[in-house]
XYZ file of C-alpha atoms in Angstrom:
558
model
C 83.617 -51.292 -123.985
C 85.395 -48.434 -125.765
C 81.906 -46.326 -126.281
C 81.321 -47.095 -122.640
C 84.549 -45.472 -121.582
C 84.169 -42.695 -123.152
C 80.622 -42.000 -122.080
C 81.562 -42.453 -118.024
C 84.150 -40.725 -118.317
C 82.063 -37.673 -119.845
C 79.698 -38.523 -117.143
C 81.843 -38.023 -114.559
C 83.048 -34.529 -115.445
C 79.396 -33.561 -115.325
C 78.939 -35.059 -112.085
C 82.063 -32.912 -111.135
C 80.682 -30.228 -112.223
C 77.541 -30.529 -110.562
C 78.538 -31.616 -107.423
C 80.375 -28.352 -107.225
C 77.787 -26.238 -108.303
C 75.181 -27.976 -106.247
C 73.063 -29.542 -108.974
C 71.808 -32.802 -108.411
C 73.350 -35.619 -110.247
C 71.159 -38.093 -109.551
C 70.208 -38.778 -113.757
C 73.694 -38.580 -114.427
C 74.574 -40.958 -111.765
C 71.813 -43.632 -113.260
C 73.578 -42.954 -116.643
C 76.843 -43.854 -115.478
C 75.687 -46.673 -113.779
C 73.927 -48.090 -116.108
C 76.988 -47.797 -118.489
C 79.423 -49.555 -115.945
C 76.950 -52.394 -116.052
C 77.307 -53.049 -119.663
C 80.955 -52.967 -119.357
C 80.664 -55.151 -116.381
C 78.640 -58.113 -118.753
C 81.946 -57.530 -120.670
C 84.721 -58.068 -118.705
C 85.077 -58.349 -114.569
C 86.183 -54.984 -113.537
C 85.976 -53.041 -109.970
C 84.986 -49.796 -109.572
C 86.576 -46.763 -107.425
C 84.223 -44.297 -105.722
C 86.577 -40.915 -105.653
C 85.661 -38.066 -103.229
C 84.780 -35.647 -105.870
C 82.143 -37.817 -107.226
C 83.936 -39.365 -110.006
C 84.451 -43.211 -110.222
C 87.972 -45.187 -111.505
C 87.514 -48.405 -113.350
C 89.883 -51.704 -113.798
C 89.676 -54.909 -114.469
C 89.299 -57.868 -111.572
C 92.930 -58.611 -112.013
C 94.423 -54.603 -111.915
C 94.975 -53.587 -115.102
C 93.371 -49.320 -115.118
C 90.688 -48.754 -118.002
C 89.329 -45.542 -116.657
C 90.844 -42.763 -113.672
C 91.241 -39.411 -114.786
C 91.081 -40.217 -118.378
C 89.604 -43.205 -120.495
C 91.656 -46.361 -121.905
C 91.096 -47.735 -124.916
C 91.244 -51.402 -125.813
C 92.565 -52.186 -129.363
C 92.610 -55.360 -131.033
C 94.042 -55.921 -134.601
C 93.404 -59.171 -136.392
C 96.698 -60.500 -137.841
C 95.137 -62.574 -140.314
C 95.981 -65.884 -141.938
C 99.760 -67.485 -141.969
C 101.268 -70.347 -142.599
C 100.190 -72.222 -139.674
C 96.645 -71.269 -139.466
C 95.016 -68.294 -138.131
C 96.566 -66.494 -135.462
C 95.179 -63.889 -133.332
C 97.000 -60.812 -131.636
C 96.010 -60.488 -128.029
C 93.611 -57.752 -127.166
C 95.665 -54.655 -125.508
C 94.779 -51.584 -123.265
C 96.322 -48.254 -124.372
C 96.480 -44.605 -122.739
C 94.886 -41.860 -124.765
C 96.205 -38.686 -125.015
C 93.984 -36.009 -123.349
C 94.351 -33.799 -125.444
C 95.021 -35.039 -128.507
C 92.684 -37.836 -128.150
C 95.531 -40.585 -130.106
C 95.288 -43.726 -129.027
C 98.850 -44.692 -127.598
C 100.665 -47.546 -130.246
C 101.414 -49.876 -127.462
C 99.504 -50.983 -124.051
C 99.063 -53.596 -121.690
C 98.101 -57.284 -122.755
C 93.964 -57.904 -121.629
C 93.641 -61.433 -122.591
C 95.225 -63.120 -119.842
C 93.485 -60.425 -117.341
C 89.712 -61.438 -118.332
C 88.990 -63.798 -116.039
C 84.796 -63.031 -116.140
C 82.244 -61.809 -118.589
C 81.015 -62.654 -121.960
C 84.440 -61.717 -123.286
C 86.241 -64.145 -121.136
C 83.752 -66.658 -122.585
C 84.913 -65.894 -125.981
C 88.412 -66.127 -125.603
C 87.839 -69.404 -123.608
C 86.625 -70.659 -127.099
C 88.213 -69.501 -129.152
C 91.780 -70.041 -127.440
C 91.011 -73.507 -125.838
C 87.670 -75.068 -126.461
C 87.529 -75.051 -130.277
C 91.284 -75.708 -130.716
C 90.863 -78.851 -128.465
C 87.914 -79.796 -130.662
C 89.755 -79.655 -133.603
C 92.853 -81.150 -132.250
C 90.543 -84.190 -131.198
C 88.432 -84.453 -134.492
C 92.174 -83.894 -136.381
C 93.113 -87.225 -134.135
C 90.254 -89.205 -134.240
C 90.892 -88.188 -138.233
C 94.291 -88.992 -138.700
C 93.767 -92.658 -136.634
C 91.588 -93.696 -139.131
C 93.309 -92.935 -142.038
C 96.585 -93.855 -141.240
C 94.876 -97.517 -140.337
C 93.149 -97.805 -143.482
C 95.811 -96.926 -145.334
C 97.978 -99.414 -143.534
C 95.710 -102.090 -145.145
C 95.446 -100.648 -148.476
C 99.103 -99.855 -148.868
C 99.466 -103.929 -147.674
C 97.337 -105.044 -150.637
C 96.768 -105.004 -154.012
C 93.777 -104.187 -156.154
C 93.119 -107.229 -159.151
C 94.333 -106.309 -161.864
C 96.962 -104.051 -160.549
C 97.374 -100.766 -161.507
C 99.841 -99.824 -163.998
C 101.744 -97.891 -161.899
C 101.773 -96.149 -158.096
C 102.104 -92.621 -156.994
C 102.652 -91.476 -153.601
C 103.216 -88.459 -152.279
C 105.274 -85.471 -151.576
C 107.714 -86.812 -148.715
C 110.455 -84.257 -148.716
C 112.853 -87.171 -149.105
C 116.027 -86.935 -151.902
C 117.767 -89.069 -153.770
C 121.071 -88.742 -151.447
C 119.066 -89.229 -148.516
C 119.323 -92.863 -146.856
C 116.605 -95.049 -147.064
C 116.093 -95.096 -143.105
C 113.878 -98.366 -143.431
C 114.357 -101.317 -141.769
C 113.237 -104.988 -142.967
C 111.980 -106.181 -146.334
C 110.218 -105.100 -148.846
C 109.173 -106.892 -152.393
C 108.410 -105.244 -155.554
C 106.177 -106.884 -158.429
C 105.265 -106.868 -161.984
C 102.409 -108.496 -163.586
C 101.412 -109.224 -167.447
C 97.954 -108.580 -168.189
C 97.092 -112.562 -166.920
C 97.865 -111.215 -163.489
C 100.799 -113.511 -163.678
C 104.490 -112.545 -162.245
C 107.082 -111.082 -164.535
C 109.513 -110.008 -162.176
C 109.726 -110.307 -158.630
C 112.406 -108.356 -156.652
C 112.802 -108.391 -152.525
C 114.897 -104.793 -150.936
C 116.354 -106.023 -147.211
C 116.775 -102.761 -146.211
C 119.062 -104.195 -143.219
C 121.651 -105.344 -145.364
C 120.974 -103.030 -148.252
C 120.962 -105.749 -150.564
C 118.737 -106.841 -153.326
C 117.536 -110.242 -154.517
C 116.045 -111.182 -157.843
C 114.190 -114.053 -157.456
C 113.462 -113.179 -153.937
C 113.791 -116.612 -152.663
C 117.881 -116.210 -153.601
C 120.490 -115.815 -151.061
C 122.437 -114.447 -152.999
C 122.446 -110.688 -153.503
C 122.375 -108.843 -157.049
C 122.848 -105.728 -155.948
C 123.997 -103.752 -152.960
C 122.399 -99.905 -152.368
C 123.398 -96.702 -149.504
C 121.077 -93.819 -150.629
C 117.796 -93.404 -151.874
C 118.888 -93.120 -155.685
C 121.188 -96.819 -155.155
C 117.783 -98.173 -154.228
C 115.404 -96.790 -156.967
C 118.584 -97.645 -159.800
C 119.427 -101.153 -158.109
C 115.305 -101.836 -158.420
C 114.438 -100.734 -161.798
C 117.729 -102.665 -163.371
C 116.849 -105.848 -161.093
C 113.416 -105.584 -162.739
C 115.213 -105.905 -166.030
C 112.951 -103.620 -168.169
C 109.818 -104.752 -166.971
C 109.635 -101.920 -164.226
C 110.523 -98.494 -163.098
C 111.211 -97.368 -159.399
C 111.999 -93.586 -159.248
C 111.625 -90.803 -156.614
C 111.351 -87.309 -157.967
C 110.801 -83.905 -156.167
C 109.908 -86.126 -152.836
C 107.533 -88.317 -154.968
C 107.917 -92.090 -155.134
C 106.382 -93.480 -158.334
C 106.629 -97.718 -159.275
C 105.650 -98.029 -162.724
C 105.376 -101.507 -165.385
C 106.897 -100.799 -168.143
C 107.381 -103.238 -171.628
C 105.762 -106.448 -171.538
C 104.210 -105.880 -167.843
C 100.936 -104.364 -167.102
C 100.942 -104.326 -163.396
C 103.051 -103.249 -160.289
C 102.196 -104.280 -157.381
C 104.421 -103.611 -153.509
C 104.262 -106.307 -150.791
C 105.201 -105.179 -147.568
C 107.280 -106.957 -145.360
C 109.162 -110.299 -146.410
C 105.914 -112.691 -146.048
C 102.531 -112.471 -147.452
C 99.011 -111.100 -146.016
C 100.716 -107.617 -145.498
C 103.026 -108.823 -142.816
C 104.978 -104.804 -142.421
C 108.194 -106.161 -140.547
C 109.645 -103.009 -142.458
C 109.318 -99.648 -141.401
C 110.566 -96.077 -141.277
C 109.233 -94.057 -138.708
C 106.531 -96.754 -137.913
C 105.253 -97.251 -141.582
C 106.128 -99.907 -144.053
C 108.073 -98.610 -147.825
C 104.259 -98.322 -149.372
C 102.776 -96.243 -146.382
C 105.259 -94.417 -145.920
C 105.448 -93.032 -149.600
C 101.773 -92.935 -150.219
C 101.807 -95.256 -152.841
C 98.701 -97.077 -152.257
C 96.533 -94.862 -150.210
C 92.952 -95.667 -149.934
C 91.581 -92.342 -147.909
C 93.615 -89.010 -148.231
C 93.687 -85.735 -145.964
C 94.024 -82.060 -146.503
C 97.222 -82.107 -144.446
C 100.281 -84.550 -144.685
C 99.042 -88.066 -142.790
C 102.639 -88.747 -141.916
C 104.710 -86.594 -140.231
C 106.850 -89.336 -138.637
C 109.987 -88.617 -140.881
C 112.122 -91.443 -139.636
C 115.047 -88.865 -139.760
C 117.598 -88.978 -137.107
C 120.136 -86.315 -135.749
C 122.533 -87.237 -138.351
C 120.387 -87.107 -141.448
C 121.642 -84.174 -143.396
C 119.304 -81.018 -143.277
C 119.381 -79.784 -147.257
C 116.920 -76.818 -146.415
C 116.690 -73.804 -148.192
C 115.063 -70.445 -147.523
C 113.824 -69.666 -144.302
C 111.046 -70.281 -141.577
C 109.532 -68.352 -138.642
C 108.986 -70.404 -135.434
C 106.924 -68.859 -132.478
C 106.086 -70.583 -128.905
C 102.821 -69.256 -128.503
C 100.974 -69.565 -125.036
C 97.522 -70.287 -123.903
C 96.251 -66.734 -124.516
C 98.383 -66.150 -127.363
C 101.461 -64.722 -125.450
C 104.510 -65.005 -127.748
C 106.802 -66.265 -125.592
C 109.672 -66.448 -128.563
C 109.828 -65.847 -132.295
C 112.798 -67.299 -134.163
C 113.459 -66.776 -138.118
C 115.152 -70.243 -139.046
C 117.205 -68.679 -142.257
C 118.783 -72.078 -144.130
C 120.890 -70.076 -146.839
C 123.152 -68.642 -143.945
C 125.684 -70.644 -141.848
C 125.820 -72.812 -139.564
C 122.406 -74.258 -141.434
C 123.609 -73.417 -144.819
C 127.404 -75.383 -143.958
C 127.743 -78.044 -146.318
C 126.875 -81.604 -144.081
C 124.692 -79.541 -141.570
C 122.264 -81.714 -140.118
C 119.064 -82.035 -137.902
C 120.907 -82.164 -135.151
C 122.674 -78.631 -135.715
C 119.067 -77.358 -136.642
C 118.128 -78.430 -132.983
C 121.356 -77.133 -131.544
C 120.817 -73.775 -133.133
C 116.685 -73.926 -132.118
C 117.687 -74.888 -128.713
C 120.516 -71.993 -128.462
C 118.770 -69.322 -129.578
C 117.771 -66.334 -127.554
C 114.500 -67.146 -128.245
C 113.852 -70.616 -127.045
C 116.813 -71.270 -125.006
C 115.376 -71.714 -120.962
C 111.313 -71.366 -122.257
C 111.192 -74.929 -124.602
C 113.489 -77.963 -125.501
C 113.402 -79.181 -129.323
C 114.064 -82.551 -130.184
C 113.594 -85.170 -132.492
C 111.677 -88.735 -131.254
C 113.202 -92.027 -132.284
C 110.433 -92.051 -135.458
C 111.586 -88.698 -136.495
C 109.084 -86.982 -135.040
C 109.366 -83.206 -133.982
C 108.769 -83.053 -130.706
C 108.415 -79.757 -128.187
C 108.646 -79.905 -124.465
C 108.021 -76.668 -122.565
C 109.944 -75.577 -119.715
C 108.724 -74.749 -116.217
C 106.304 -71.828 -116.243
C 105.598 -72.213 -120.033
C 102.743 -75.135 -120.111
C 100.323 -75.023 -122.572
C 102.903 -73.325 -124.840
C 103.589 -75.115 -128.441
C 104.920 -74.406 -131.320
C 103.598 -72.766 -134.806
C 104.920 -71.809 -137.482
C 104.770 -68.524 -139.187
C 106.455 -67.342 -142.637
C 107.562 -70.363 -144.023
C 109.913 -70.276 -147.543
C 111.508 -73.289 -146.800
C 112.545 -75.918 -149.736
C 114.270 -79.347 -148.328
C 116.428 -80.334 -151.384
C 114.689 -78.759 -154.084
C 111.071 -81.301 -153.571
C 108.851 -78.146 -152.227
C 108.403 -79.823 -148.791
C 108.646 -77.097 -146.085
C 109.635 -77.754 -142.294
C 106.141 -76.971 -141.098
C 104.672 -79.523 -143.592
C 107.304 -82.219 -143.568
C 106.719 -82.577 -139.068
C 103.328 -80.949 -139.263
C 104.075 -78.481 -136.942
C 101.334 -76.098 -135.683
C 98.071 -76.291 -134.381
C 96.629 -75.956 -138.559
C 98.944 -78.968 -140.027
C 97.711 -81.141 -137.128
C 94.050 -80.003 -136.660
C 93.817 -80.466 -140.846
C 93.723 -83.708 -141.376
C 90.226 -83.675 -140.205
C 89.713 -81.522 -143.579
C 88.676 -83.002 -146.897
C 88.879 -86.608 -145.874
C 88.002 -88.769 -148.636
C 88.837 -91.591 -151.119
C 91.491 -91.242 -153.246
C 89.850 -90.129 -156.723
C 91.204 -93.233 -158.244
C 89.439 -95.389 -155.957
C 86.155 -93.182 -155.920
C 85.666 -93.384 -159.346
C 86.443 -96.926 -159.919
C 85.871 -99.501 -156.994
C 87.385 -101.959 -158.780
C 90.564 -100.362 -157.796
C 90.194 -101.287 -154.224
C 93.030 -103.269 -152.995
C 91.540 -106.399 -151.496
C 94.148 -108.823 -152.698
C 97.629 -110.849 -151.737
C 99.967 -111.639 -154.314
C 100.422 -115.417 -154.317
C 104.199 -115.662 -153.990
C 103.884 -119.934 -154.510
C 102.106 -119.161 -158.088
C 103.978 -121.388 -160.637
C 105.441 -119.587 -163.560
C 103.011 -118.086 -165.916
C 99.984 -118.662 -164.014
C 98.458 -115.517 -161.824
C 99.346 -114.844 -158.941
C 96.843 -112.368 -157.932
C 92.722 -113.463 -158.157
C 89.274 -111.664 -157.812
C 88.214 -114.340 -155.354
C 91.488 -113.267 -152.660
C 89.274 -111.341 -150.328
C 91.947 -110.896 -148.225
C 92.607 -107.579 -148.161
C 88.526 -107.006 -147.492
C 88.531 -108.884 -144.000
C 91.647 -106.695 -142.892
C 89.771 -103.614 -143.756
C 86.825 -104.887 -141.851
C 88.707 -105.894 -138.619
C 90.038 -102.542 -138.548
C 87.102 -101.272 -136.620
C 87.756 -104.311 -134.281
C 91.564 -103.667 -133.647
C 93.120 -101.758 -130.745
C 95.442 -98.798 -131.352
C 97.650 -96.020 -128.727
C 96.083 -92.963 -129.911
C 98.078 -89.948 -128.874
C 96.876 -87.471 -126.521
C 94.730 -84.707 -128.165
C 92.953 -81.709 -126.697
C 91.271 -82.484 -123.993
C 91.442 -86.319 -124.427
C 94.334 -88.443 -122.885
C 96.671 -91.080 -125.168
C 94.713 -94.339 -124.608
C 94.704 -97.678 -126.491
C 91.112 -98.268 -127.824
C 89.650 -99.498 -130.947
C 88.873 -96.443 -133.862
C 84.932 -96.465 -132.767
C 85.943 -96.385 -129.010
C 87.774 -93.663 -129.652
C 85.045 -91.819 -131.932
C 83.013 -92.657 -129.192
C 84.759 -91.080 -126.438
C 85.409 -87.537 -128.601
C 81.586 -87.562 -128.969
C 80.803 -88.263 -125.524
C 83.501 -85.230 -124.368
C 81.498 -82.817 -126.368
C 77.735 -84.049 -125.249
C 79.677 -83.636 -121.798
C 81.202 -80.687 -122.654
C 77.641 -79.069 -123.796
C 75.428 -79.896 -120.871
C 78.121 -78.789 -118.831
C 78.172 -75.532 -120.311
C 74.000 -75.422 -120.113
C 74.549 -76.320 -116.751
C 76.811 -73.586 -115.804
C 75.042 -70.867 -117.872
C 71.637 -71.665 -116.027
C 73.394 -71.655 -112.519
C 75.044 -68.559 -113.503
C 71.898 -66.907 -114.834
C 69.920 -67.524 -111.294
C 73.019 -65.772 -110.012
C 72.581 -62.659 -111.875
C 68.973 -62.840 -111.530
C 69.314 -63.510 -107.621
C 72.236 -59.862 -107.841
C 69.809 -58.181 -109.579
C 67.101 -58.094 -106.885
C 69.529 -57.565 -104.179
C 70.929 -54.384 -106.184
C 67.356 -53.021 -107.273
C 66.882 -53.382 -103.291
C 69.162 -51.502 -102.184
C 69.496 -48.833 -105.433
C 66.025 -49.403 -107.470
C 62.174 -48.252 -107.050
C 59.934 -50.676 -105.360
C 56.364 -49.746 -106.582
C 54.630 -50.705 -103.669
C 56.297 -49.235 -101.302
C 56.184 -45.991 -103.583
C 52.451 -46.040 -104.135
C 51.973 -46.207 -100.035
C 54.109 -43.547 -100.009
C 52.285 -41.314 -102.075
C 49.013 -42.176 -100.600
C 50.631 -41.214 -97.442
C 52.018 -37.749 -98.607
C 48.726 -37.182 -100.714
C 46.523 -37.631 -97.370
C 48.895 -35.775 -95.193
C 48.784 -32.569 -97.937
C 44.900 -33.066 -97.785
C 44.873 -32.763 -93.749
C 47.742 -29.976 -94.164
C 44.796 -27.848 -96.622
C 42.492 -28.723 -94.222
C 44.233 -27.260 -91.310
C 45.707 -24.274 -93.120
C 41.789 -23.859 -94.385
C 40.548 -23.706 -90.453
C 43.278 -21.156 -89.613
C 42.251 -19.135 -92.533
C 38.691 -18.916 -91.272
C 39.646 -18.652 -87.882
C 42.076 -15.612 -88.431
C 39.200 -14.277 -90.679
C 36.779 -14.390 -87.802
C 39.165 -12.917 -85.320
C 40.067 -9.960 -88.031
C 35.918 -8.936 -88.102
C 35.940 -8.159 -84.662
């Protein structure tokens, strides 16, 4: 487009030029046009006849690229961040005449292409692929999250020696945020019980043997619970969450740990924290793993304390990559840094800001999940993340990771899915089986032949679920195939569509084409007739000047 700029608008100082002098301009003319038409397969624009020969340029929608002088459309890449890749919009800037710098600043193109092959770029690049992605991240996520809802509900036989989850940004002095039961084991190397001990995370009590009544301990935070666990378990276990990691481990006599959840068998999760029982939550038991975090419900409220550190960039970023508002989060500086702040002063001071105050609302859902809701005129908007330093409580967790926000957190759980290594290389480790809670004393409680936890993983696929809206697909409850089915069958649609439109659009062109070269182009034909004609017409012309000749000669010898 820039070349093309340049070249009409040297074009049309020649045709200046030789309009004045008389010249004809009709190459130059063909030149020009032809170089408007290339520009034209670019981007819509409308052209300006002007009475001195010369021709103006702009864009369907207004915006100048050529009049006396030439415009020139700049586009830097702003490479890879936090939250993905994010692209700078195209711009239009003045160039000096004389000089010949291109101005620093111009006018925004993106949301001004409304035709051309460059409007068909942006169109996929800004909305088609992301909507892929954001589909495929879905139809992703689903399926892990379900499988691991059976795997973290089960136990493999024998049971591992210990459990590691993952990173969940949570503390020690964070509450436990979980409601129901939850029951932690350890086995001997017989698969029999060693020490049983059931968490009611609505009393915050703890009861070793479960079946008591009686409480032996009482916890508030995090650390009460991981303490009050491992000394219930009376040397035979060890519950402990460091850096945001919850790890269960047998220790002394035992060989095995194993974590029912809810407060009956068969994986019945009547406890939860942001919609995910104490093993799901944590990661402990995963069977299939992501490249971004699978849970980003945090279960934290408006009153759980904030314990950031460092500082984040937040942008609401339209359709065509307007930045509507850019807000640097810093936690190291009041009110955020104030000892007690919360997540509800974070939202306060998001909400307040200059930046996002009147274009989006922040909140927090009742799972503790982050949610965004843009005002009127700012649809299609969300929120990414940019620069992001942030450390909650020392565990590494940053605020982009810990509520996957941005388009990259969510869209990447479609990347690297696989089985946990653990798993992959050893089968074995599958967990398929129930812990028999009615085993009598020394004899085990867990068996190869409790296939169990195989039949859950195999109704899985038969099982309904709400899946969230994503892209261009609505929230719907559907089984994990239906769904898979319907994300395939939106792109098949999606791509005959698209050949559908490109061959109407084609006949279009061709159809212009003809009608142009009518009016403005060569018909052969008609040419070739004409010559004929002219060619006869010079041959009766020498004739006739021939028969004058002779005549006049005859008249001049007498």
């Amino acid at each position: 487009v820039n070349n093309d700029l340049t070249t009409i608008q040297n074009l049309n100082q020649q045709i200046v030029q030789a309009t004045m002098s008389g010249t004809s301009t009709a190459s130059l003319e063909d030149q020009r046009t032809q170089a408007v038409n290339e520009i034209s397969g670019i981007i819509g624009i409308n052209t300006t006849q002007m009475a001195n020969g010369a021709i103006g340029i702009s864009t369907t929608s207004g915006i100048t690229l050529l009049d006396s002088t030439a415009r020139q459309l700049v586009y830097t890449p702003a490479g890879t961040v936090t939250s993905g890749t994010e692209f700078n919009q195209i711009t239009v800037n003045s160039v000096n005449p004389t000089s010949g710098v291109v101005a620093a600043t111009g006018t925004p193109l993106d949301p001004a292409v409304q035709s051309g092959s460059l409007a068909g770029w942006l169109t996929m690049r800004d909305q088609e692929l992301p909507a892929l992605a954001s589909e495929l991240g879905q139809l992703s996520s689903s399926v892990a999250n379900q499988l691991n809802a059976v795997s973290n509900a089960y136990t493999a036989v024998p049971p591992p020696a210990s459990l590691t989850g993952r990173n969940s940004g949570l503390t020690a002095a964070d509450l436990p945020g979980f409601t129901g039961q939850t029951t932690f084991y350890t086995t001997d190397s017989n698969n029999a019980i060693v020490q049983a001990v059931r968490v009611d995370f609505d009393t915050g009590t703890i009861y070793n043997p479960p079946s008591s009544t009686t409480p032996t301990a009482t916890f508030t935070t995090l650390g009460d619970l991981t303490s009050a666990v491992t000394t219930a378990l009376g040397g035979s276990g060890t519950l402990a969450l460091n850096n945001g990691v919850m790890s269960f481990t047998a220790t002394g006599t035992a060989a095995g740990v194993a974590i029912q959840q809810g407060s009956v068998a068969a994986g019945a999760q009547d406890e939860s924290r942001g919609g995910d029982g104490f093993s799901q939550f944590f990661g402990m038991n995963d069977l299939v793993q992501t490249a971004a975090p699978l849970v980003t419900n945090t279960g934290f409220t408006t009153s759980s304390p904030l314990s950031f550190s460092g500082q984040t960039t937040l942008q609401l970023i339209g359709p065509a990559n307007q930045v509507a508002a850019t807000v640097t989060v810093n936690f190291d500086q009041p009110p955020l840094s104030t000892p007690g702040a919360t997540f509800g002063d974070l939202l306060s001071y998001l909400n307040s800001s200059s930046g996002f105050a009147g274009k989006a609302t922040i909140g927090l859902s009742s799972d503790g999940a982050l949610t965004v809701t843009p005002a009127s005129g700012y649809s299609g908007y969300q929120l990414e993340v940019g620069d992001d330093t942030s450390n909650r409580g020392g565990t590494g967790m940053t605020l982009g990771t810990l509520f996957g926000i941005g388009s990259a957190n969510q869209d990447d759980t479609a990347q690297n899915f696989s089985v946990v290594s653990s798993i992959a290389s050893n089968p074995y480790a599958l967990p398929l089986a129930s812990v028999d809670t009615t085993a009598a004393a020394g004899t085990a409680a867990l068996n190869l032949s409790d296939n169990s936890g195989a039949l859950a993983l195999e109704n899985v696929g038969q099982q309904t679920f709400t899946i969230p809206a994503a892209g261009n697909l609505a929230q719907t409850t559907t089984t994990l195939g239906g769904y898979a089915a319907d994300f395939i069958g939106g792109l098949a649609n999606d791509a005959a569509n698209t050949q559908t439109q490109l061959t109407q659009q084609q006949s279009l062109q061709t159809a212009l084409q003809q009608q142009a070269s009518s009016v403005s182009g060569v018909n052969l034909d008609n040419e070739l007739a004409n010559m004929v004609m002219l060619q006869n017409a010079y041959n009766a012309s020498g004739r006739v000047l021939t028969t004058v000749n002779q005549m006049l000669t005859a008249l001049m010898q007498f």
